[in-house]
Short mmCIF file of C-alpha atoms in Angstrom, two decimals:
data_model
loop_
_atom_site.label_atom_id
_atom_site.label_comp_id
_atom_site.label_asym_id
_atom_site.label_seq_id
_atom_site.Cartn_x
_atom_site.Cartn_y
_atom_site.Cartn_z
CA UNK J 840 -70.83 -58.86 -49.64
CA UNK J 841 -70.73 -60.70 -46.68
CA UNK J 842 -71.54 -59.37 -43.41
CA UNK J 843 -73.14 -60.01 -40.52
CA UNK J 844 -73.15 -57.00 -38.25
CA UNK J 845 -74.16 -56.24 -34.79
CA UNK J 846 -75.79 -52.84 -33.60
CA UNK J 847 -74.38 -52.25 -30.73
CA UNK J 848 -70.65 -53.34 -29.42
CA UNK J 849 -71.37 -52.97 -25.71
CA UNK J 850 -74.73 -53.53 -23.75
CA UNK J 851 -74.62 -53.04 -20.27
CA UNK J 852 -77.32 -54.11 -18.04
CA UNK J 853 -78.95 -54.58 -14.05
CA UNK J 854 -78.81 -57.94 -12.88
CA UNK J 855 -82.46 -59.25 -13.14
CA UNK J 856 -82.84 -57.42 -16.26
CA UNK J 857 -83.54 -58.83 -19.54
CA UNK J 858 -81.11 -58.02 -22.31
CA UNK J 859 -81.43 -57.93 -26.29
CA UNK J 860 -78.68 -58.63 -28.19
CA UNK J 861 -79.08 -57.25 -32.09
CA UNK J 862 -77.49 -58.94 -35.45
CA UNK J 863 -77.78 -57.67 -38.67
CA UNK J 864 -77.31 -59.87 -41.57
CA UNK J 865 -77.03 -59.44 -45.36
CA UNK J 866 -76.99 -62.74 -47.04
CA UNK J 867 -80.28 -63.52 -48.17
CA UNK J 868 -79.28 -66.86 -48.94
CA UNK J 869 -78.78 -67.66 -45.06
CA UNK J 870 -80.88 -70.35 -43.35
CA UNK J 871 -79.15 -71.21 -40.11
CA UNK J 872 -78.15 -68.49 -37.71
CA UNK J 873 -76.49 -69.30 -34.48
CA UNK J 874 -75.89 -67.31 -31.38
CA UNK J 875 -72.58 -68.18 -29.46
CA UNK J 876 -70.97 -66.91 -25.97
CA UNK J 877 -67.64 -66.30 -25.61
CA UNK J 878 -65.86 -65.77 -22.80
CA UNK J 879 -62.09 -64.43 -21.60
CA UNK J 880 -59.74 -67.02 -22.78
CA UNK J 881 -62.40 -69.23 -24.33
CA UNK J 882 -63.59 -70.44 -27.26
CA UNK J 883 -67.04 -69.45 -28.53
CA UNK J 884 -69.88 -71.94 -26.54
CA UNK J 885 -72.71 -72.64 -28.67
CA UNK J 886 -76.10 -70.99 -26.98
CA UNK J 887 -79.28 -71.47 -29.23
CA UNK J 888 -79.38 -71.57 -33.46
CA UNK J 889 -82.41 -70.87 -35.28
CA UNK J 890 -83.52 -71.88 -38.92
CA UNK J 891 -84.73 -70.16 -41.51
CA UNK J 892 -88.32 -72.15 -41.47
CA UNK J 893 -89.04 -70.43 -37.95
CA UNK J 894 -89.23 -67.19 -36.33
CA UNK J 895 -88.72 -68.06 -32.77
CA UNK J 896 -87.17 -70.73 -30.81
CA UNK J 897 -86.77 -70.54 -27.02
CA UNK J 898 -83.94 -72.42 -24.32
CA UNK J 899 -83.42 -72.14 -21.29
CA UNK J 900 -83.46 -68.10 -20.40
CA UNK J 901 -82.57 -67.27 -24.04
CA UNK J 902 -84.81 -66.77 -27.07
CA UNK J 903 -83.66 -66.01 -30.63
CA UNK J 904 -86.10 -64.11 -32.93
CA UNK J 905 -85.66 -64.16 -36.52
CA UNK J 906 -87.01 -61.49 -38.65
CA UNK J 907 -86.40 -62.53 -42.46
CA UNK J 908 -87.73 -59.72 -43.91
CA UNK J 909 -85.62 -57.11 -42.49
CA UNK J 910 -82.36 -59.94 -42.43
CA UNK J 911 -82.26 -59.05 -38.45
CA UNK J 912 -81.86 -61.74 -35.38
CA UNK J 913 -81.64 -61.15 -31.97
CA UNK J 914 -80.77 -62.75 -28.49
CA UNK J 915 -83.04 -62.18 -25.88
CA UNK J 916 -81.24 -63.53 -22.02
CA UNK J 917 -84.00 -63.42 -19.62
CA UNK J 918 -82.96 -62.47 -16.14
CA UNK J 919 -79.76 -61.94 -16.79
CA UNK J 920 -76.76 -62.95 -14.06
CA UNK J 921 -73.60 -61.77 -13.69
CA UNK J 922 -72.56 -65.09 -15.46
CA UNK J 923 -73.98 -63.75 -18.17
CA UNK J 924 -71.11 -61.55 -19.27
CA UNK J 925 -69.09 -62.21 -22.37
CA UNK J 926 -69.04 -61.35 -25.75
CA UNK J 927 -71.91 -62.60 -27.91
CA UNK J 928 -71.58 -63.74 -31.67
CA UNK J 929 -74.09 -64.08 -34.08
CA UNK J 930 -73.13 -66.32 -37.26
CA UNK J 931 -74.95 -67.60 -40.21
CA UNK J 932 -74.09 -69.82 -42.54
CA UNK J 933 -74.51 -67.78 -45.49
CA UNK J 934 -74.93 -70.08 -48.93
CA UNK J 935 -73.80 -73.07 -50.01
CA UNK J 936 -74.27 -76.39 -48.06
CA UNK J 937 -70.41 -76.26 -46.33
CA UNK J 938 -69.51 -75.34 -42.86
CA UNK J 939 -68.25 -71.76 -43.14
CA UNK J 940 -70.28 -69.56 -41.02
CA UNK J 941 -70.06 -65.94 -40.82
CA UNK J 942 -69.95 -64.03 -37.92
CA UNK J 943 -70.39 -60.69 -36.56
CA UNK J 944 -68.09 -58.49 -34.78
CA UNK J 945 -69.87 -59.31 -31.59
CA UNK J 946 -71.23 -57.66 -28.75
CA UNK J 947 -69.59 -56.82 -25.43
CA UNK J 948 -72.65 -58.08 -22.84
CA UNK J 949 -71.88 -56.18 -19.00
CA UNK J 950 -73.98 -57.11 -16.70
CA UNK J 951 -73.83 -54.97 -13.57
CA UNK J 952 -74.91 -56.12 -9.49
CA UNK T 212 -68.88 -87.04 -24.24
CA UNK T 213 -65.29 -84.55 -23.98
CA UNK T 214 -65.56 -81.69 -26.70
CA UNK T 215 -63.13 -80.56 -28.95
CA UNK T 216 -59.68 -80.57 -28.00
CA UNK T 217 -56.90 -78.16 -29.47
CA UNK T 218 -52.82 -77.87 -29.10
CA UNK T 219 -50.68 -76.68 -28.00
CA UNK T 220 -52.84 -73.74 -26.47
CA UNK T 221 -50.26 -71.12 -26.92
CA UNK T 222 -47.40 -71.08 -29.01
CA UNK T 223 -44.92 -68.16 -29.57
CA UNK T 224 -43.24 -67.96 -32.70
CA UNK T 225 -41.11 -65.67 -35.13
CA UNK T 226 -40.82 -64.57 -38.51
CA UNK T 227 -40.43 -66.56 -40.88
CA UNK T 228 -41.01 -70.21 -39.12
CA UNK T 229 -43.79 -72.31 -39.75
CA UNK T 230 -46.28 -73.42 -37.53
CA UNK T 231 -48.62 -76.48 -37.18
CA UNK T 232 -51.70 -76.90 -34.99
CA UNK T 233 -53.64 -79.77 -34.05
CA UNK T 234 -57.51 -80.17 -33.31
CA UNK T 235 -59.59 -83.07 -32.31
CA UNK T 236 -63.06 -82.40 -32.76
CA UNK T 237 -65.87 -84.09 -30.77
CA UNK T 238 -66.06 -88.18 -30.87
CA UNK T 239 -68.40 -89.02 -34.12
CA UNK T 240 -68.29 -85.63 -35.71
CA UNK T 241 -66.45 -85.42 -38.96
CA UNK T 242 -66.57 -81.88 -40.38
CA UNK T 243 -63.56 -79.86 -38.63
CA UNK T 244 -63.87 -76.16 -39.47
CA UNK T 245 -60.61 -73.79 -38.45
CA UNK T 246 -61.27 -70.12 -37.78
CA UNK T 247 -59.05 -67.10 -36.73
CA UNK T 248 -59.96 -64.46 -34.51
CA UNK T 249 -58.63 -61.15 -33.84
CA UNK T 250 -59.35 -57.86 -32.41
CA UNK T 251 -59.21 -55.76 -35.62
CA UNK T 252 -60.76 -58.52 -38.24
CA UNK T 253 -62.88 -60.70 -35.44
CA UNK T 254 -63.70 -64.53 -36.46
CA UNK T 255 -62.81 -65.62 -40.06
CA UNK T 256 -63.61 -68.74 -41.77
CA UNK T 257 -60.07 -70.51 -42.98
CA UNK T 258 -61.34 -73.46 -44.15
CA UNK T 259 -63.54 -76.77 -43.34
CA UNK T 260 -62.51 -80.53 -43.89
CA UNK T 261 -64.87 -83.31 -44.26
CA UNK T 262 -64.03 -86.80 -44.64
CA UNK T 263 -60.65 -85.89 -45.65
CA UNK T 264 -61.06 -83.40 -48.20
CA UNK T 265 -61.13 -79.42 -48.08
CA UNK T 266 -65.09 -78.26 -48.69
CA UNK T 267 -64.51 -74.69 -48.33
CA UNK T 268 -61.91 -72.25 -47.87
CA UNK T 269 -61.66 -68.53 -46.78
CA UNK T 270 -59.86 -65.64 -48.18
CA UNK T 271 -56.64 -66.49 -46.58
CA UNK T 272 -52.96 -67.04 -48.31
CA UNK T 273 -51.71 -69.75 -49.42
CA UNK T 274 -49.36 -69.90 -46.68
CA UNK T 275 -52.23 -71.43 -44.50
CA UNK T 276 -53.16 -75.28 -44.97
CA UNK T 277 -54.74 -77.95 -43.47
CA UNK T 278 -55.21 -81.42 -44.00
CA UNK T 279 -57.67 -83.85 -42.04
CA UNK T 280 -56.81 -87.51 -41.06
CA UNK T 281 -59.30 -90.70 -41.51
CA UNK T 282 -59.72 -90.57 -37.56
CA UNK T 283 -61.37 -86.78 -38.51
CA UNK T 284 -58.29 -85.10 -36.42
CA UNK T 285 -57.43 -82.10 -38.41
CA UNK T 286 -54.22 -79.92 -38.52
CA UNK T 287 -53.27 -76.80 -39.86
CA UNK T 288 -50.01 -75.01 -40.77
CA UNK T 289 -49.08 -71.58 -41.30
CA UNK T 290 -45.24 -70.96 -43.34
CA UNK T 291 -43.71 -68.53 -43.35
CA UNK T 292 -44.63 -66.60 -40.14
CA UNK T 293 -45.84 -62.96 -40.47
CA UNK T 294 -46.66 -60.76 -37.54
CA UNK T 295 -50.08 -59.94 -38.74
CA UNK T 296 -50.82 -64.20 -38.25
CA UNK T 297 -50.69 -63.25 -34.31
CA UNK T 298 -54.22 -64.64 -32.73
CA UNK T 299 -56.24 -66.94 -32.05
CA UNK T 300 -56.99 -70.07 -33.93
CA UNK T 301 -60.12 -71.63 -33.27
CA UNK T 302 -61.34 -75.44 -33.92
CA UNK T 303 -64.92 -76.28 -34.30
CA UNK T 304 -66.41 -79.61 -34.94
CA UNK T 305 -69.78 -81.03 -36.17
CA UNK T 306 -71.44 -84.08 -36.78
CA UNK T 307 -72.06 -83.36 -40.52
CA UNK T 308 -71.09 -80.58 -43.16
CA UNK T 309 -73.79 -77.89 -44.04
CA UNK T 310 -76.35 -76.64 -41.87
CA UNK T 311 -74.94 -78.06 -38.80
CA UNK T 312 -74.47 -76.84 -35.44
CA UNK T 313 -70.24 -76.31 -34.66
CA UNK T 314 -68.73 -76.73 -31.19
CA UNK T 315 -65.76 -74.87 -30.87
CA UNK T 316 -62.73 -76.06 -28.90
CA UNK T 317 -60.72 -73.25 -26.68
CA UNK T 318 -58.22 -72.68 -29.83
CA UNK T 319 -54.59 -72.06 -29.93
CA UNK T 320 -53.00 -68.65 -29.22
CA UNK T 321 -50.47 -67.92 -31.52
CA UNK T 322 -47.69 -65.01 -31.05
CA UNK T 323 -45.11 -64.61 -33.77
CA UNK T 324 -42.28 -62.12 -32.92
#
């Protein structure tokens, strides 16, 4: 079925830290993943994407690691700031070449001062 | 360049009416994707329009529609008003259809009594 499912609903972290954010997905058929932020009253703001040709992309204080074989990405926020704090999506695109992506239930990202 | 616009941004309804939303996505982009989100179900695909004509569509009623216009603007419509269609309807926009990045616009939150 479709699914894209995150580990963990709430991370809470130190200032400075680093944080990981987990996805699980199931569609094998995926080749575009993309993480989005979304905060209080927002809509979801695009952060980093990744295809399925790579394993690793880095931005600016956020990498996304793709793992094909076990179907898992993840967010990695270096140094994170109290900015930082939202919820976090992970969506793929799943198959077929339309623009319906799937996302996960998201994670709750605290970061404490 | 000013990113995807959507209204009204909250709307309060009851049972029973009908509804219509409007979204302009990003200047040049032509696929318009509309997605709900809520606490218990999170984001879910409703459909996507490209040049005019539906690509995709979710597992949603027939009571929701859309329809996009040649300047890529894109409204939806919800009859019949149900309590359950209480949240958030989100916009997103992108250049193309398929593996495409999608910019989201801050959505429309919708209440129906």
């Amino acid at each position: 079925g479709e699914n894209v499912g995150l580990h963990l609903p709430t991370l809470s972290v130190q200032e400075g830290d680093n944080s990981i954010i987990n996805c699980a997905y199931s569609n094998s058929a995926s080749d575009y993943f993309i993480w989005y932020k979304q905060e209080s009253g927002k809509g979801p703001q695009f952060i980093i994407d990744i295809r399925s040709n790579m394993d690793k992309r880095q931005g600016q204080r956020v990498t996304v690691l793709l793992n094909k074989t076990v179907k898992h990405l993840s967010l990695q926020i270096a140094a994170t700031q109290p900015g930082d704090s939202a919820v976090y999506f992970c969506a793929e695109n799943g198959s077929g070449n339309t623009g319906k992506l799937i996302f996960g239930q998201g994670t709750t990202l605290q970061v404490k001062p | 360049k000013a990113g995807v616009t959507q209204t009204p941004r909250y709307l309060i309804k009851t049972r029973g009416q009908q509804v219509t939303l409007s979204c302009s996505p990003i200047s040049g982009h032509r696929s318009v994707s509309w997605y709900q989100q809520t606490p218990g179900q999170g984001l879910q695909f409703l459909f996507e329009y490209f040049s005019e004509t539906q690509r995709n569509k979710g597992n949603f009623p027939g009571r929701f529609s859309g329809r996009q216009f040649s300047n890529s603007r894109s409204e939806m419509n919800v009859s019949t008003l149900e309590l359950g269609d209480s949240a958030l309807y989100l916009c997103a926009s992108s250049y193309w259809t398929g593996v495409e990045t999608q910019y989201f616009g801050p959505g429309t939150r919708l209440l129906v009594l």
